[in-house]
């Protein structure tokens, strides 16, 4: 039996990860705000939780599905960096540090990519608010000297499952609005440019790339990476076959049996995102990520292709 500690366990990935380890007979301790075994405010309790753990997984972080107001930007950053720093301090203070610590990160750390996939060895980091958050998050994770703990930053692509990003996309498709999200020109402000929250027009015709990974593979990858003692550093967690906005929405419609999907041009996306309090960057940035290290280590994806992956999820909904 392993002793596993999962921080930020109340989210979509965290709930599945907790269930997976508990169903396997392992001891799981959760760290979080409400409903967790240990709360973030209990600093000594966090130290006791990680002390002697076989595996620590940190998934804590406020959702980015919101408007990037100054207040929300501060919460998005602090909820990632400060929890990571607290865990780093807890690991340092523990008598028996966790053997492995995996910290959530994001594939958004790479630049807008239409020309080639971003790998761990050749990927280029981007710029702007979201990238700045990802950089600070990984810096907080890797900065401390923790020689007794192997660390992995999981650069997650969009995770597909019965919760998360796929839910609103399927809803749009069912209402006949499941066409591609089309980029275009849109006025900016000096404040948004300074904050790095303005998305500049780039991909045409709904060809912004969409890298994704099935929730089943996320759980399997955590277990796979834990079992490889030489694996550390950054790890792209993405299926090997990326799609694009046009192909994604076409596949969603086909799986749901919806023949028509009206596309959404930039002006419509900007108005709609303002109404539902989110940002167009989430659908217009071209995220093209390849799992170079996972494939080199011999990981076999349960869901390597988009359409079968979507069918495994949407047939249950």
Tab-separated table of C-alpha atoms in Angstrom:
chain	number	residue	atom	x	y	z
A	1	UNK	CA	0.000	0.000	0.000
A	2	UNK	CA	1.273	3.444	-0.945
A	3	UNK	CA	0.703	6.674	0.936
A	4	UNK	CA	-0.432	9.344	-1.516
A	5	UNK	CA	-1.070	13.031	-0.789
A	6	UNK	CA	-3.183	15.021	-3.250
A	7	UNK	CA	-3.500	18.802	-2.941
A	8	UNK	CA	-6.305	20.540	-4.791
A	9	UNK	CA	-8.248	17.284	-4.849
A	10	UNK	CA	-11.714	18.828	-5.183
A	11	UNK	CA	-11.370	19.582	-8.901
A	12	UNK	CA	-12.145	17.466	-11.953
A	13	UNK	CA	-8.728	15.761	-12.134
A	14	UNK	CA	-8.271	15.584	-8.376
A	15	UNK	CA	-11.532	13.730	-7.753
A	16	UNK	CA	-10.649	11.102	-10.345
A	17	UNK	CA	-7.112	10.711	-9.021
A	18	UNK	CA	-8.276	10.284	-5.420
A	19	UNK	CA	-10.829	7.672	-6.481
A	20	UNK	CA	-8.255	5.793	-8.550
A	21	UNK	CA	-5.759	5.458	-5.713
A	22	UNK	CA	-8.371	4.635	-3.092
A	23	UNK	CA	-9.947	1.993	-5.298
A	24	UNK	CA	-6.464	0.472	-5.627
A	25	UNK	CA	-6.185	0.158	-1.852
A	26	UNK	CA	-3.768	3.038	-1.290
A	27	UNK	CA	-3.952	5.529	1.569
A	28	UNK	CA	-4.887	8.999	0.280
A	29	UNK	CA	-4.685	12.269	2.222
A	30	UNK	CA	-6.154	15.400	0.647
A	31	UNK	CA	-5.057	19.007	1.165
A	32	UNK	CA	-7.335	21.874	0.248
A	33	UNK	CA	-9.816	24.396	1.479
A	34	UNK	CA	-13.222	23.025	2.422
A	35	UNK	CA	-13.830	19.296	2.739
A	36	UNK	CA	-10.174	18.209	2.620
A	37	UNK	CA	-8.389	16.101	5.229
A	38	UNK	CA	-5.944	18.964	5.869
A	39	UNK	CA	-6.547	22.656	5.146
A	40	UNK	CA	-3.969	25.078	3.757
A	41	UNK	CA	-4.274	27.187	6.911
A	42	UNK	CA	-2.994	24.269	9.000
A	43	UNK	CA	0.673	24.758	8.133
A	44	UNK	CA	1.987	22.107	10.516
A	45	UNK	CA	-0.749	19.723	9.383
A	46	UNK	CA	0.470	20.054	5.785
A	47	UNK	CA	3.990	19.132	6.944
A	48	UNK	CA	2.658	16.066	8.757
A	49	UNK	CA	0.650	15.082	5.686
A	50	UNK	CA	3.598	15.077	3.277
A	51	UNK	CA	6.057	13.546	5.761
A	52	UNK	CA	6.704	9.957	4.711
A	53	UNK	CA	4.454	10.079	1.624
A	54	UNK	CA	5.374	7.965	-1.387
A	55	UNK	CA	3.783	10.447	-3.772
A	56	UNK	CA	2.664	14.075	-3.535
A	57	UNK	CA	0.490	15.493	-6.334
A	58	UNK	CA	-0.429	19.180	-6.348
A	59	UNK	CA	-3.365	20.211	-8.530
A	60	UNK	CA	-4.299	23.387	-6.643
A	61	UNK	CA	-5.140	26.507	-8.630
A	62	UNK	CA	-8.082	28.814	-9.283
A	63	UNK	CA	-9.795	28.207	-12.633
A	64	UNK	CA	-8.680	30.412	-15.532
A	65	UNK	CA	-12.209	30.314	-16.945
A	66	UNK	CA	-12.982	33.872	-15.854
A	67	UNK	CA	-12.436	37.468	-16.921
A	68	UNK	CA	-8.838	38.552	-16.430
A	69	UNK	CA	-9.595	41.467	-14.148
A	70	UNK	CA	-6.753	42.646	-11.868
A	71	UNK	CA	-8.423	40.883	-8.940
A	72	UNK	CA	-8.862	37.593	-10.805
A	73	UNK	CA	-5.328	37.727	-12.198
A	74	UNK	CA	-3.952	38.062	-8.676
A	75	UNK	CA	-6.011	35.106	-7.434
A	76	UNK	CA	-5.056	32.926	-10.428
A	77	UNK	CA	-1.358	33.590	-9.800
A	78	UNK	CA	-1.399	33.359	-5.994
A	79	UNK	CA	-3.521	30.190	-5.908
A	80	UNK	CA	-0.801	28.418	-7.888
A	81	UNK	CA	2.426	29.979	-6.678
A	82	UNK	CA	1.641	30.293	-2.972
A	83	UNK	CA	0.299	26.751	-2.581
A	84	UNK	CA	3.344	25.405	-4.408
A	85	UNK	CA	5.648	27.398	-2.145
A	86	UNK	CA	3.819	26.151	0.941
A	87	UNK	CA	4.210	22.549	-0.188
A	88	UNK	CA	7.871	23.173	-0.989
A	89	UNK	CA	8.408	24.436	2.545
A	90	UNK	CA	6.503	21.445	3.951
A	91	UNK	CA	8.646	19.013	1.965
A	92	UNK	CA	11.802	20.776	3.173
A	93	UNK	CA	10.634	20.570	6.811
A	94	UNK	CA	9.548	16.931	6.680
A	95	UNK	CA	11.695	14.264	8.327
A	96	UNK	CA	11.013	11.819	5.482
A	97	UNK	CA	10.374	13.870	2.312
A	98	UNK	CA	8.029	12.429	-0.329
A	99	UNK	CA	9.868	10.279	-2.841
A	100	UNK	CA	8.086	11.939	-5.771
A	101	UNK	CA	6.294	15.262	-6.135
A	102	UNK	CA	4.245	16.008	-9.257
A	103	UNK	CA	2.982	19.552	-9.656
A	104	UNK	CA	0.344	20.612	-12.119
A	105	UNK	CA	1.475	23.025	-14.833
A	106	UNK	CA	0.006	23.945	-18.198
A	107	UNK	CA	0.779	23.515	-21.887
A	108	UNK	CA	-0.237	27.163	-22.235
A	109	UNK	CA	3.337	27.968	-21.222
A	110	UNK	CA	4.336	27.475	-24.888
A	111	UNK	CA	3.882	30.125	-27.556
A	112	UNK	CA	0.974	30.296	-29.989
A	113	UNK	CA	2.030	27.517	-32.386
A	114	UNK	CA	0.674	26.906	-35.888
A	115	UNK	CA	3.965	25.875	-37.520
A	116	UNK	CA	5.083	22.876	-35.436
A	117	UNK	CA	4.323	21.053	-32.183
A	118	UNK	CA	6.023	22.173	-28.976
A	119	UNK	CA	8.011	19.420	-27.250
A	120	UNK	CA	9.888	19.462	-23.957
A	121	UNK	CA	13.229	19.704	-25.782
A	122	UNK	CA	12.377	22.079	-28.653
A	123	UNK	CA	9.327	23.988	-27.434
A	124	UNK	CA	9.462	27.779	-27.215
A	125	UNK	CA	7.863	29.550	-24.281
A	126	UNK	CA	5.407	32.297	-25.052
A	127	UNK	CA	4.521	35.664	-23.533
A	128	UNK	CA	1.552	37.320	-21.885
A	129	UNK	CA	-0.369	36.870	-18.670
A	130	UNK	CA	-1.127	33.140	-18.927
A	131	UNK	CA	2.458	32.290	-19.838
A	132	UNK	CA	3.731	34.488	-17.017
A	133	UNK	CA	1.583	32.573	-14.534
A	134	UNK	CA	2.873	29.249	-15.864
A	135	UNK	CA	6.494	30.387	-15.636
A	136	UNK	CA	6.074	31.640	-12.062
A	137	UNK	CA	4.293	28.405	-11.131
A	138	UNK	CA	7.133	26.231	-12.423
A	139	UNK	CA	9.771	28.521	-10.898
A	140	UNK	CA	8.141	28.147	-7.477
A	141	UNK	CA	8.151	24.379	-7.982
A	142	UNK	CA	11.761	23.943	-9.099
A	143	UNK	CA	13.518	26.753	-7.217
A	144	UNK	CA	13.835	25.053	-3.813
A	145	UNK	CA	16.668	22.651	-3.056
A	146	UNK	CA	14.881	19.370	-2.261
A	147	UNK	CA	17.438	16.638	-2.963
A	148	UNK	CA	15.358	13.829	-1.472
A	149	UNK	CA	12.353	14.380	-3.754
A	150	UNK	CA	12.099	13.737	-7.491
A	151	UNK	CA	9.994	16.450	-9.108
A	152	UNK	CA	7.886	16.525	-12.261
A	153	UNK	CA	5.924	19.480	-13.644
A	154	UNK	CA	2.957	18.161	-15.615
A	155	UNK	CA	2.326	20.505	-18.554
A	156	UNK	CA	-1.288	19.555	-19.108
A	157	UNK	CA	-3.114	20.053	-22.378
A	158	UNK	CA	-6.907	20.501	-22.324
A	159	UNK	CA	-8.235	17.560	-20.324
A	160	UNK	CA	-11.306	15.880	-21.821
A	161	UNK	CA	-13.783	14.058	-19.629
A	162	UNK	CA	-17.301	14.243	-18.242
A	163	UNK	CA	-16.464	17.608	-16.683
A	164	UNK	CA	-14.296	20.530	-17.716
A	165	UNK	CA	-13.826	22.004	-21.191
A	166	UNK	CA	-15.834	19.429	-23.138
A	167	UNK	CA	-19.125	20.177	-21.370
A	168	UNK	CA	-19.775	23.644	-22.892
A	169	UNK	CA	-18.516	22.511	-26.319
A	170	UNK	CA	-20.982	19.627	-26.389
A	171	UNK	CA	-23.761	21.931	-25.236
A	172	UNK	CA	-23.052	24.375	-28.059
A	173	UNK	CA	-23.055	21.543	-30.592
A	174	UNK	CA	-26.416	20.229	-29.398
A	175	UNK	CA	-27.899	23.699	-29.925
A	176	UNK	CA	-26.545	23.903	-33.484
A	177	UNK	CA	-23.730	26.301	-32.534
A	178	UNK	CA	-20.921	23.774	-32.752
A	179	UNK	CA	-18.899	25.299	-35.550
A	180	UNK	CA	-15.281	26.435	-35.405
A	181	UNK	CA	-14.183	29.379	-33.291
A	182	UNK	CA	-12.898	31.883	-35.850
A	183	UNK	CA	-10.184	34.356	-34.954
A	184	UNK	CA	-10.214	37.881	-36.350
A	185	UNK	CA	-9.179	41.434	-35.640
A	186	UNK	CA	-10.451	43.049	-32.459
A	187	UNK	CA	-9.573	46.390	-30.857
A	188	UNK	CA	-7.263	46.397	-27.877
A	189	UNK	CA	-6.545	48.783	-25.011
A	190	UNK	CA	-3.252	49.896	-23.517
A	191	UNK	CA	-4.259	48.344	-20.192
A	192	UNK	CA	-4.856	44.917	-21.728
A	193	UNK	CA	-1.588	45.043	-23.639
A	194	UNK	CA	0.303	45.971	-20.469
A	195	UNK	CA	-1.385	43.144	-18.565
A	196	UNK	CA	-0.679	40.641	-21.341
A	197	UNK	CA	-4.336	39.642	-21.588
A	198	UNK	CA	-5.033	40.713	-25.186
A	199	UNK	CA	-5.150	37.959	-27.795
A	200	UNK	CA	-3.641	39.161	-31.081
A	201	UNK	CA	-5.233	37.894	-34.307
A	202	UNK	CA	-3.267	34.927	-35.637
A	203	UNK	CA	-4.873	31.681	-36.846
A	204	UNK	CA	-7.289	31.916	-39.772
A	205	UNK	CA	-10.317	29.807	-40.563
A	206	UNK	CA	-10.526	27.986	-37.230
A	207	UNK	CA	-7.096	26.417	-37.714
A	208	UNK	CA	-5.758	27.195	-34.245
A	209	UNK	CA	-4.407	23.901	-32.933
A	210	UNK	CA	-6.120	22.058	-30.110
A	211	UNK	CA	-3.981	19.754	-27.988
A	212	UNK	CA	-5.915	17.564	-25.604
A	213	UNK	CA	-5.635	14.531	-23.340
A	214	UNK	CA	-8.271	12.133	-22.012
A	215	UNK	CA	-8.781	12.081	-18.247
A	216	UNK	CA	-8.089	8.319	-18.236
A	217	UNK	CA	-4.625	8.974	-19.644
A	218	UNK	CA	-3.927	11.718	-17.106
A	219	UNK	CA	-4.517	9.216	-14.286
A	220	UNK	CA	-2.440	6.554	-16.031
A	221	UNK	CA	0.392	9.009	-16.733
A	222	UNK	CA	0.669	9.964	-13.065
A	223	UNK	CA	1.098	6.280	-12.194
A	224	UNK	CA	3.452	5.678	-15.128
A	225	UNK	CA	5.704	8.628	-14.265
A	226	UNK	CA	5.755	7.678	-10.593
A	227	UNK	CA	7.145	4.261	-11.518
A	228	UNK	CA	10.083	5.647	-13.564
A	229	UNK	CA	12.851	6.642	-11.121
A	230	UNK	CA	14.884	8.497	-13.756
A	231	UNK	CA	12.043	10.747	-14.956
A	232	UNK	CA	12.110	14.324	-13.651
A	233	UNK	CA	11.758	17.889	-14.926
A	234	UNK	CA	8.916	18.933	-17.248
A	235	UNK	CA	6.523	16.510	-18.916
A	236	UNK	CA	4.025	17.313	-21.684
A	237	UNK	CA	0.749	15.578	-20.863
A	238	UNK	CA	-1.038	15.598	-24.222
A	239	UNK	CA	-2.344	13.009	-26.665
A	240	UNK	CA	-0.057	12.394	-29.662
A	241	UNK	CA	-2.689	13.443	-32.214
A	242	UNK	CA	-3.613	17.124	-31.899
A	243	UNK	CA	-6.628	18.563	-33.681
A	244	UNK	CA	-7.666	22.131	-34.484
A	245	UNK	CA	-10.806	24.118	-33.694
A	246	UNK	CA	-12.494	23.196	-36.968
A	247	UNK	CA	-11.655	19.499	-36.647
A	248	UNK	CA	-12.549	19.390	-32.953
A	249	UNK	CA	-16.020	20.827	-33.395
A	250	UNK	CA	-16.685	18.727	-36.500
A	251	UNK	CA	-15.805	15.608	-34.503
A	252	UNK	CA	-17.968	16.650	-31.547
A	253	UNK	CA	-20.922	17.132	-33.909
A	254	UNK	CA	-20.335	13.783	-35.605
A	255	UNK	CA	-20.182	11.935	-32.288
A	256	UNK	CA	-23.379	13.637	-31.108
A	257	UNK	CA	-25.176	13.140	-34.431
A	258	UNK	CA	-25.642	16.873	-35.031
A	259	UNK	CA	-25.374	17.647	-38.775
A	260	UNK	CA	-24.936	21.427	-38.641
A	261	UNK	CA	-22.824	23.735	-36.527
A	262	UNK	CA	-22.723	27.478	-37.013
A	263	UNK	CA	-19.215	28.944	-36.662
A	264	UNK	CA	-18.470	31.642	-34.098
A	265	UNK	CA	-16.512	34.644	-35.461
A	266	UNK	CA	-14.297	36.755	-33.209
A	267	UNK	CA	-16.863	39.509	-32.648
A	268	UNK	CA	-19.403	36.957	-31.423
A	269	UNK	CA	-16.816	35.284	-29.187
A	270	UNK	CA	-15.828	38.617	-27.644
A	271	UNK	CA	-19.417	39.549	-26.854
A	272	UNK	CA	-20.240	36.067	-25.582
A	273	UNK	CA	-17.129	35.807	-23.420
A	274	UNK	CA	-17.948	39.138	-21.807
A	275	UNK	CA	-21.465	37.922	-21.021
A	276	UNK	CA	-20.384	34.607	-19.479
A	277	UNK	CA	-17.294	36.181	-17.833
A	278	UNK	CA	-14.467	34.350	-19.586
A	279	UNK	CA	-11.704	35.140	-22.114
A	280	UNK	CA	-11.419	34.458	-25.852
A	281	UNK	CA	-7.764	33.439	-25.454
A	282	UNK	CA	-8.995	30.119	-24.072
A	283	UNK	CA	-10.371	29.130	-27.498
A	284	UNK	CA	-8.298	31.242	-29.901
A	285	UNK	CA	-4.720	30.541	-28.824
A	286	UNK	CA	-3.134	27.793	-30.921
A	287	UNK	CA	-1.916	25.140	-28.488
A	288	UNK	CA	0.092	22.473	-30.296
A	289	UNK	CA	1.928	20.219	-27.864
A	290	UNK	CA	3.578	16.830	-28.398
A	291	UNK	CA	4.285	14.244	-25.653
A	292	UNK	CA	7.891	13.642	-26.699
A	293	UNK	CA	9.152	12.315	-23.359
A	294	UNK	CA	6.171	10.053	-22.668
A	295	UNK	CA	6.481	8.404	-26.065
A	296	UNK	CA	10.250	8.013	-25.658
A	297	UNK	CA	9.676	6.278	-22.315
A	298	UNK	CA	7.233	3.854	-23.923
A	299	UNK	CA	3.929	5.165	-22.582
A	300	UNK	CA	1.001	3.786	-24.605
A	301	UNK	CA	-1.987	6.091	-24.689
A	302	UNK	CA	-5.360	4.565	-23.956
A	303	UNK	CA	-6.940	7.334	-26.051
A	304	UNK	CA	-4.471	8.499	-28.743
A	305	UNK	CA	-7.106	9.652	-31.271
A	306	UNK	CA	-9.764	12.319	-30.814
A	307	UNK	CA	-12.929	10.697	-32.163
A	308	UNK	CA	-12.730	7.453	-30.130
A	309	UNK	CA	-11.803	9.539	-27.082
A	310	UNK	CA	-14.876	11.737	-27.521
A	311	UNK	CA	-17.107	8.723	-28.083
A	312	UNK	CA	-15.910	7.172	-24.820
A	313	UNK	CA	-17.016	10.330	-22.984
A	314	UNK	CA	-20.072	11.627	-24.832
A	315	UNK	CA	-21.847	8.290	-25.174
A	316	UNK	CA	-22.246	8.359	-21.380
A	317	UNK	CA	-23.740	11.845	-21.276
